[in-house]
Every structure is written in structure tokens, then in C-alpha cells.
Coordinates of C-alpha atoms in Angstrom, one line a residue:
X237 CA -4.1 52.8 -47.0
X238 CA -5.8 53.2 -50.7
X239 CA -9.5 52.3 -51.1
X240 CA -10.2 49.5 -53.4
X241 CA -11.0 50.7 -56.7
X242 CA -14.8 50.9 -57.6
X243 CA -16.4 48.4 -60.2
X244 CA -16.3 51.4 -62.6
X245 CA -12.7 51.6 -62.3
X246 CA -12.1 48.3 -62.5
X247 CA -14.1 47.8 -66.0
X248 CA -11.9 50.8 -67.2
X249 CA -9.0 49.0 -66.2
X250 CA -10.0 45.9 -67.8
X251 CA -11.2 47.4 -70.9
X252 CA -7.7 49.4 -71.1
X253 CA -6.1 46.0 -70.4
X254 CA -7.7 44.3 -73.6
X255 CA -6.9 47.7 -75.5
X256 CA -3.2 47.4 -74.5
X257 CA -2.7 43.5 -75.2
X258 CA -4.8 44.3 -78.8
X259 CA -1.8 46.8 -79.3
X260 CA 1.0 44.6 -77.9
X261 CA 0.2 41.6 -80.0
X262 CA -0.8 43.5 -83.2
X263 CA 2.7 42.8 -85.1
X264 CA 3.8 39.2 -85.4
X265 CA 6.8 38.3 -83.3
X266 CA 10.3 36.5 -84.2
X267 CA 8.7 33.8 -82.3
X268 CA 5.7 33.1 -84.6
X269 CA 7.5 32.7 -87.8
X270 CA 9.1 30.0 -89.0
X271 CA 12.4 29.8 -87.4
X272 CA 15.3 28.3 -89.0
X273 CA 17.2 24.8 -87.6
X274 CA 19.4 25.8 -84.6
X275 CA 23.2 25.0 -85.5
X276 CA 23.3 22.1 -83.7
X277 CA 26.2 20.1 -83.4
X278 CA 27.5 16.8 -81.8
X279 CA 29.4 17.6 -78.6
X280 CA 33.1 17.9 -79.2
X281 CA 35.2 14.9 -78.6
X282 CA 37.8 17.0 -76.9
X283 CA 34.7 17.9 -74.6
X284 CA 36.3 19.1 -70.9
X285 CA 36.1 16.4 -68.0
X286 CA 33.1 18.0 -66.0
X287 CA 34.8 19.2 -62.5
X288 CA 32.1 20.7 -59.9
X289 CA 34.8 22.0 -57.8
X290 CA 34.3 25.1 -55.9
X291 CA 31.7 25.8 -58.0
X292 CA 28.4 27.2 -56.3
X293 CA 25.3 24.5 -57.3
X294 CA 22.6 25.9 -59.5
X295 CA 19.0 25.1 -60.5
X296 CA 18.5 27.3 -64.2
X297 CA 15.0 28.9 -65.4
X298 CA 14.7 28.8 -68.7
X299 CA 11.7 30.0 -71.0
X300 CA 8.5 32.7 -71.2
X301 CA 6.8 34.2 -68.5
X302 CA 5.6 31.5 -66.2
X303 CA 9.3 30.2 -65.3
X304 CA 10.0 33.9 -65.1
X305 CA 7.6 34.4 -62.8
X306 CA 5.3 36.9 -64.6
X307 CA 2.7 38.2 -62.4
X308 CA 4.6 37.7 -58.8
X309 CA 5.9 40.8 -58.5
X310 CA 9.1 41.9 -56.7
X311 CA 10.8 41.8 -60.4
X312 CA 14.9 42.2 -60.5
X313 CA 15.8 45.1 -62.3
X314 CA 16.2 44.8 -65.9
X315 CA 19.6 45.5 -67.7
X316 CA 18.3 48.4 -69.8
X317 CA 15.0 50.7 -69.8
X318 CA 12.3 48.8 -71.4
X319 CA 13.4 45.2 -70.7
X320 CA 10.2 43.5 -69.2
X321 CA 11.6 39.9 -68.6
X322 CA 10.1 40.1 -65.0
X323 CA 12.4 37.8 -63.1
X324 CA 10.6 37.2 -60.1
X325 CA 11.5 36.4 -56.6
X326 CA 8.3 34.6 -56.2
X327 CA 9.1 32.8 -59.3
X328 CA 9.2 28.8 -59.4
X329 CA 12.7 28.3 -59.5
X330 CA 13.5 30.9 -56.8
X331 CA 11.4 29.0 -54.3
X332 CA 11.5 25.7 -54.9
X333 CA 15.1 24.3 -55.4
X334 CA 15.6 20.9 -55.4
X335 CA 18.0 19.2 -52.1
X336 CA 21.5 20.7 -51.5
X337 CA 21.3 23.7 -54.3
X338 CA 22.6 26.6 -53.5
X339 CA 21.4 29.6 -56.0
X340 CA 18.9 30.1 -58.9
X341 CA 19.9 31.5 -61.9
X342 CA 16.6 32.4 -63.7
X343 CA 17.3 33.2 -67.6
X344 CA 13.7 32.8 -68.4
X345 CA 11.8 35.8 -70.0
X346 CA 8.3 37.5 -69.9
X347 CA 7.3 37.1 -73.7
X348 CA 9.7 34.7 -75.2
X349 CA 9.5 32.5 -77.8
X350 CA 11.1 29.3 -78.5
X351 CA 13.5 31.5 -80.9
X352 CA 14.1 32.9 -77.8
X353 CA 15.4 29.9 -76.6
X354 CA 17.5 28.3 -79.3
X355 CA 21.1 28.4 -80.2
X356 CA 21.3 31.0 -83.1
X357 CA 18.1 32.1 -82.1
X358 CA 16.9 35.9 -81.6
X359 CA 17.4 38.3 -79.1
X360 CA 14.8 39.2 -76.6
X361 CA 14.7 42.6 -74.6
X362 CA 18.4 43.1 -76.1
X363 CA 19.4 39.6 -74.4
X364 CA 20.7 36.9 -76.2
X365 CA 19.0 33.7 -76.8
X366 CA 18.8 31.7 -73.6
X367 CA 20.3 28.4 -74.3
X368 CA 23.5 31.4 -74.9
X369 CA 23.5 32.5 -71.9
X370 CA 23.1 28.6 -70.4
X371 CA 26.6 28.4 -71.5
X372 CA 27.9 31.4 -69.5
X373 CA 26.4 29.9 -66.7
X374 CA 28.2 26.1 -66.6
X375 CA 31.4 28.0 -66.1
X376 CA 30.4 29.3 -62.9
X377 CA 27.9 27.3 -61.9
X378 CA 27.5 23.4 -61.6
X379 CA 24.1 23.1 -62.9
X380 CA 21.9 20.3 -60.9
X381 CA 18.8 21.3 -62.4
X382 CA 17.3 22.7 -65.6
X383 CA 13.2 23.6 -65.7
X384 CA 11.8 24.8 -69.1
X385 CA 8.3 26.4 -70.1
X386 CA 8.1 27.6 -73.6
X387 CA 5.8 27.9 -76.5
X388 CA 2.5 29.5 -75.3
X389 CA 3.9 32.5 -77.5
X390 CA 4.3 31.0 -80.3
X391 CA 0.9 30.2 -80.8
X392 CA 0.4 32.6 -79.3
X393 CA -1.6 32.9 -76.3
X394 CA -2.3 36.7 -75.3
X395 CA -2.9 36.8 -79.2
X396 CA -5.6 34.3 -78.9
X397 CA -6.9 36.0 -75.4
X398 CA -7.3 39.2 -77.1
X399 CA -9.7 37.8 -79.5
X400 CA -11.8 36.1 -77.6
X401 CA -12.1 39.1 -75.2
X402 CA -12.9 41.9 -78.0
X403 CA -15.8 39.2 -79.6
X404 CA -17.0 39.0 -76.0
X405 CA -17.3 42.8 -75.3
X406 CA -18.7 43.6 -79.0
X407 CA -21.1 40.8 -78.4
X408 CA -20.1 38.7 -81.4
X409 CA -19.8 35.0 -81.4
X410 CA -17.1 32.8 -79.3
X411 CA -13.6 32.5 -80.7
X412 CA -13.4 29.0 -79.6
X413 CA -15.1 27.7 -83.0
X414 CA -12.5 29.5 -85.3
X415 CA -9.5 27.9 -82.7
X416 CA -10.5 24.6 -82.9
X417 CA -9.5 24.3 -86.1
X418 CA -6.3 26.7 -85.8
X419 CA -4.9 25.0 -82.8
X420 CA -4.2 22.2 -84.0
X421 CA -2.1 23.4 -87.0
X422 CA -0.1 25.8 -84.8
X423 CA 0.5 23.0 -82.1
X424 CA 1.8 20.8 -85.0
X425 CA 4.1 23.6 -85.6
X426 CA 5.3 24.1 -82.3
X427 CA 6.5 20.8 -81.3
X428 CA 9.9 20.6 -83.4
X429 CA 10.3 23.7 -82.0
X430 CA 10.3 22.9 -78.2
X431 CA 12.2 19.5 -79.4
X432 CA 15.1 21.8 -80.5
X433 CA 15.0 23.8 -77.4
X434 CA 15.5 20.8 -75.3
X435 CA 18.0 19.1 -78.0
X436 CA 20.3 22.7 -77.6
X437 CA 20.1 22.9 -74.0
X438 CA 21.5 19.4 -74.1
X439 CA 24.1 20.5 -76.4
X440 CA 25.3 23.3 -74.4
X441 CA 25.7 20.9 -71.1
X442 CA 27.4 18.2 -72.8
X443 CA 29.5 20.8 -74.3
X444 CA 30.6 21.8 -71.0
X445 CA 31.5 18.4 -70.4
X446 CA 28.3 17.8 -68.5
X447 CA 26.8 13.9 -69.0
X448 CA 22.8 14.1 -69.7
X449 CA 22.6 11.9 -66.4
X450 CA 24.2 14.7 -64.2
X451 CA 21.7 17.1 -63.9
X452 CA 17.6 17.0 -63.9
X453 CA 16.3 18.5 -67.4
X454 CA 12.3 19.1 -66.9
X455 CA 9.7 20.6 -69.1
X456 CA 6.7 21.9 -67.5
X457 CA 3.1 22.6 -68.8
X458 CA 0.9 25.2 -68.4
X459 CA -1.3 25.9 -65.5
X460 CA -5.0 26.7 -67.0
X461 CA -6.1 29.9 -66.4
X462 CA -9.7 29.6 -66.5
X463 CA -12.1 27.5 -64.2
X464 CA -14.6 26.5 -67.5
X465 CA -17.0 28.9 -65.4
X466 CA -17.6 32.6 -64.4
X467 CA -19.1 33.0 -60.4
X468 CA -19.7 36.5 -62.3
X469 CA -23.1 37.5 -64.1
X470 CA -22.3 39.1 -68.2
X471 CA -22.3 42.0 -67.3
X472 CA -19.8 42.1 -64.5
X473 CA -17.0 40.3 -66.3
X474 CA -15.2 43.1 -67.9
X475 CA -14.9 44.9 -64.5
X476 CA -14.0 41.7 -62.8
X477 CA -10.9 40.7 -65.0
X478 CA -12.5 38.0 -67.1
X479 CA -14.0 39.3 -70.0
X480 CA -15.1 35.7 -71.8
X481 CA -18.1 34.2 -72.9
X482 CA -19.1 30.6 -71.3
X483 CA -18.1 28.9 -74.3
X484 CA -14.9 30.5 -74.6
X485 CA -13.9 29.9 -70.8
X486 CA -15.1 26.1 -71.2
X487 CA -12.8 25.7 -74.2
X488 CA -9.9 27.0 -72.5
X489 CA -10.0 24.8 -69.8
X490 CA -11.2 21.5 -71.5
X491 CA -9.9 21.8 -74.8
X492 CA -6.5 24.5 -75.4
X493 CA -4.8 23.7 -72.1
X494 CA -4.9 19.9 -72.2
X495 CA -3.9 20.4 -76.1
X496 CA -0.9 22.3 -75.0
X497 CA 0.0 20.4 -72.7
X498 CA -0.4 17.2 -74.4
X499 CA 1.9 18.2 -77.2
X500 CA 4.9 19.2 -74.8
X501 CA 4.2 15.8 -73.0
X502 CA 5.3 14.2 -76.5
X503 CA 8.0 16.4 -76.9
X504 CA 9.8 15.2 -73.5
X505 CA 8.9 11.4 -74.4
X506 CA 10.6 12.2 -77.5
X507 CA 14.4 13.4 -76.1
X508 CA 15.7 11.0 -73.7
X509 CA 16.1 11.8 -70.2
X510 CA 13.7 14.1 -70.0
X511 CA 11.6 14.8 -67.4
X512 CA 7.7 16.2 -67.6
X513 CA 5.6 18.2 -65.1
X514 CA 2.2 18.5 -65.9
X515 CA 0.5 21.9 -64.7
X516 CA -2.9 22.0 -66.3
X517 CA -4.8 21.9 -63.1
X518 CA -2.7 23.5 -60.7
X519 CA -4.5 26.2 -59.7
X520 CA -8.1 24.7 -60.2
X521 CA -11.1 26.4 -58.9
X522 CA -9.0 29.2 -57.5
X523 CA -8.7 30.9 -61.0
X524 CA -9.8 34.4 -61.9
X525 CA -13.8 34.5 -61.5
X526 CA -13.9 30.9 -60.6
X527 CA -17.0 29.9 -58.9
X528 CA -16.7 29.1 -54.9
X529 CA -14.1 31.4 -54.5
X530 CA -13.2 35.1 -53.7
X531 CA -11.4 37.7 -55.1
X532 CA -8.9 37.4 -52.6
X533 CA -8.1 33.7 -52.9
X534 CA -7.6 33.7 -56.1
X535 CA -4.3 32.5 -57.2
X536 CA -4.6 34.4 -61.1
X537 CA -4.8 37.5 -62.4
X538 CA -7.7 39.0 -64.5
X539 CA -7.4 40.9 -67.6
X540 CA -6.9 44.6 -66.7
X541 CA -4.0 47.5 -66.9
X542 CA -2.5 48.0 -64.2
X543 CA -1.3 52.1 -64.1
X544 CA 0.6 51.8 -61.0
X545 CA 3.3 50.2 -62.7
X546 CA 3.6 53.7 -65.3
X547 CA 6.3 54.5 -62.4
X548 CA 8.8 52.1 -64.1
X549 CA 7.7 53.3 -67.8
X550 CA 5.4 52.7 -70.8
X551 CA 5.1 49.2 -71.9
X552 CA 4.0 45.9 -72.0
X553 CA 4.5 45.9 -67.8
X554 CA 1.1 47.5 -67.6
X555 CA -0.5 44.4 -68.6
X556 CA 1.9 41.0 -69.1
X557 CA 0.5 40.0 -65.7
X558 CA -2.8 40.1 -67.4
X559 CA -3.7 36.1 -66.6
X560 CA -0.8 34.6 -65.2
X561 CA -0.3 33.4 -61.7
X562 CA -0.3 36.0 -59.0
X563 CA 2.2 35.9 -55.9
X564 CA 0.4 33.1 -53.7
X565 CA -0.1 31.5 -57.4
X566 CA 3.5 31.0 -58.0
X567 CA 4.1 29.7 -54.3
X568 CA 1.5 26.8 -55.3
X569 CA 3.3 26.0 -58.5
X570 CA 6.2 25.9 -56.7
X571 CA 5.2 23.4 -54.4
X572 CA 4.4 21.2 -57.2
X573 CA 8.2 21.6 -58.9
X574 CA 9.6 20.7 -55.2
X575 CA 7.6 17.9 -54.9
X576 CA 8.8 16.8 -58.7
X577 CA 12.5 17.1 -57.6
X578 CA 12.4 14.5 -54.9
X579 CA 9.6 12.5 -57.1
X580 CA 10.7 9.1 -58.4
X581 CA 8.8 9.2 -61.5
X582 CA 9.8 10.6 -65.0
X583 CA 6.3 12.5 -64.9
X584 CA 3.4 13.6 -63.1
X585 CA 1.0 16.2 -62.9
X586 CA -0.2 18.5 -60.2
X587 CA -3.6 18.7 -59.0
X588 CA -6.0 19.9 -56.1
X589 CA -7.7 17.8 -54.9
X590 CA -11.4 18.0 -54.0
X591 CA -12.2 18.6 -50.4
X592 CA -10.5 21.4 -47.8
X593 CA -7.7 23.4 -49.9
X594 CA -4.8 21.4 -48.7
X595 CA -3.1 22.7 -51.7
X596 CA -1.6 21.1 -55.0
X597 CA -0.1 17.2 -55.0
X598 CA 1.6 15.2 -57.2
X599 CA -0.3 12.6 -59.1
X600 CA 0.6 9.8 -61.8
X601 CA -0.4 11.0 -65.2
X602 CA -3.1 9.7 -66.9

């Protein structure tokens, strides 16, 4: 049994994590560039009649780290060295199959943006765009549900987190003031990209002979990694994995993630038949450094570098779990998704009711 790391070691890991995230987000990826329109076409008139005979039923995960299960551990091996999609056995789509569904096909990949999902988009870690991979899945599986979470890497949220952390660690003003004006611009650009991803999924399914009403298409928002305030003093925050100012922690909880959720909700409403699951508050009170909880009870990772992952090689795998749900957090999000599969309404929000912690519950969206 290993001894718990000292506060000094945790502080060093947090600082190294911020530095690593800085290096990994220093150059813009294709996901943050203006992407050309997807090669959408109307379903061919000769689309095959849908016949699910002798094919296993499946739920399919598409998108980025939230759907892949980043932070959950127990990752499937990558197809090649340096492939860090981090598809976890603890991912939502693995733990929350709809009733009657046989298997999970998780195409989501940590670090993916909308350009890595759309038809005709870019490769990510050597894999072709996820909607193109979905076309293969439709030939071998009877797809009953598709869950998409995407958009954070287009902002990019990791770059924003690095900026806020570096400002805190160098005693500079909070980053919220700059992002208050920048975020709306990024979200305006993001909205049509997510919509295109949804329409591309529809196109792939129609080409396979699947009517829109023969499967569930669910768009999810993200769970806020910030509880809005830290239970730790300013001097301890880096060691505890939350090197952020009070102002930035409140802004992330009260402004940034609600705005990202509102954008996704608008997109879902614009594409007929798409259902929307709001996860913004699903981990409330149990995020890293949140007051009223403990390190053991936290449902998300803090910012730090994990040197034990060097056994899998250097790369983003060393820090990618930062500010993501841990395995317990992904299980909580899976409870939200499982409830939503049988929920009658087209949209719902997942919340943690006050009082004794009984886990997340669905509620009507305001």
C-alpha cells in the first residue's frame, strides 16, 4: 500500500499539470478553425429498407472526452501508440444502456472537436471523423440510441483553464473579465458546428435506411467542474488541484457552463427530434475543492500531472483527466442518462437535490 502523496508533492504535480496543459494547448488545433461545410446530401431515394434482423442492438457514443469517459480509467487500448481517446469502461454509454440494448459502441474520443465528428472532417489520433465511423456501425448493429457531447474543445475550455490557472499562480487579475466578452463570440461560432454534427448523424442514419423516429438522438451538455467556491485557502489551492481565483471559480459555475449549456439547448431545439440532457449541475457540491465535501468524496479530478501514466508513454494522457469526472463521477452521469432513456419529455436537467446525498435526479428544464 502506497503512502498518500505529501502536500508538496501534490503542489508540484498541480504546477506540472498546468505547465503540461499549457504546452498541449499552445498551438490551435483544426477544431478551433473555421470548418468548411459538411458534404451533406439528402438521403438517397434508393436507401435500403431498415431490417435489424440478426444484428445486435447498440447505443453509440459520439463526441469528446465527456462521452469517451476521460478521467474514468480502465481505458481500452488505443489502436496505435499515442492514441489517447481514453474510452473508459466507466463511460456513461457503457453503464447506461437503454432497456433492451445489447452492447455499446463508443466512438467518442478525448480532445475531439466538432471537426472530428462531421462528415468530411479531420482525423483525430489517426481515426477518421466519427460520423463516418458511425456508417460502419450501422452495417453491423441495430443502433437504438446515439449520445453526442461536443463543443468544449472548440472554445477551447482546456486553454481557458490554463489561462485562468496561470493568472492565479502568477498573482495576476482573474481571466473572467476577458472571457466575459470573448466567450459569447466563441459560442456564436460554435452553434452551427454542433448543429451540423447532429444533421450529419441524421444523414448517416437515413442513408442506412433508418427513419429519424427509429432511434434516440441525445445531445448532452457538460457538468460544471466548479462548485463556485473553494474550501481551501489561496495558498493551498494549487496543492489541492484547484489553482483558480474566487472570481474565476464563480464565473465558471455561474456564467461559462450555463452559457455553453444554453448554446447546446438551442442547437437541440433547432434539429427536429433531438433530445437534450442538461448535465450542468449533475456534480454540484462534489466537484474538486467544493465546500462541504472531502477529497475522497469528490466526483471530479483537480488539475495535476499523473506521472504513473508514463508507463503508457508521454503525451496528453498525463494531464487529460484534469477537471474531468472521475470514475465515480462518470457513474453519477450514467445515472442521469439511464433515467433520461425512459423519460417521456424531449429535454430534462439532472440535478442533485439538497439534503442527504441521494444522487442525481431528473427535473424539468427551466
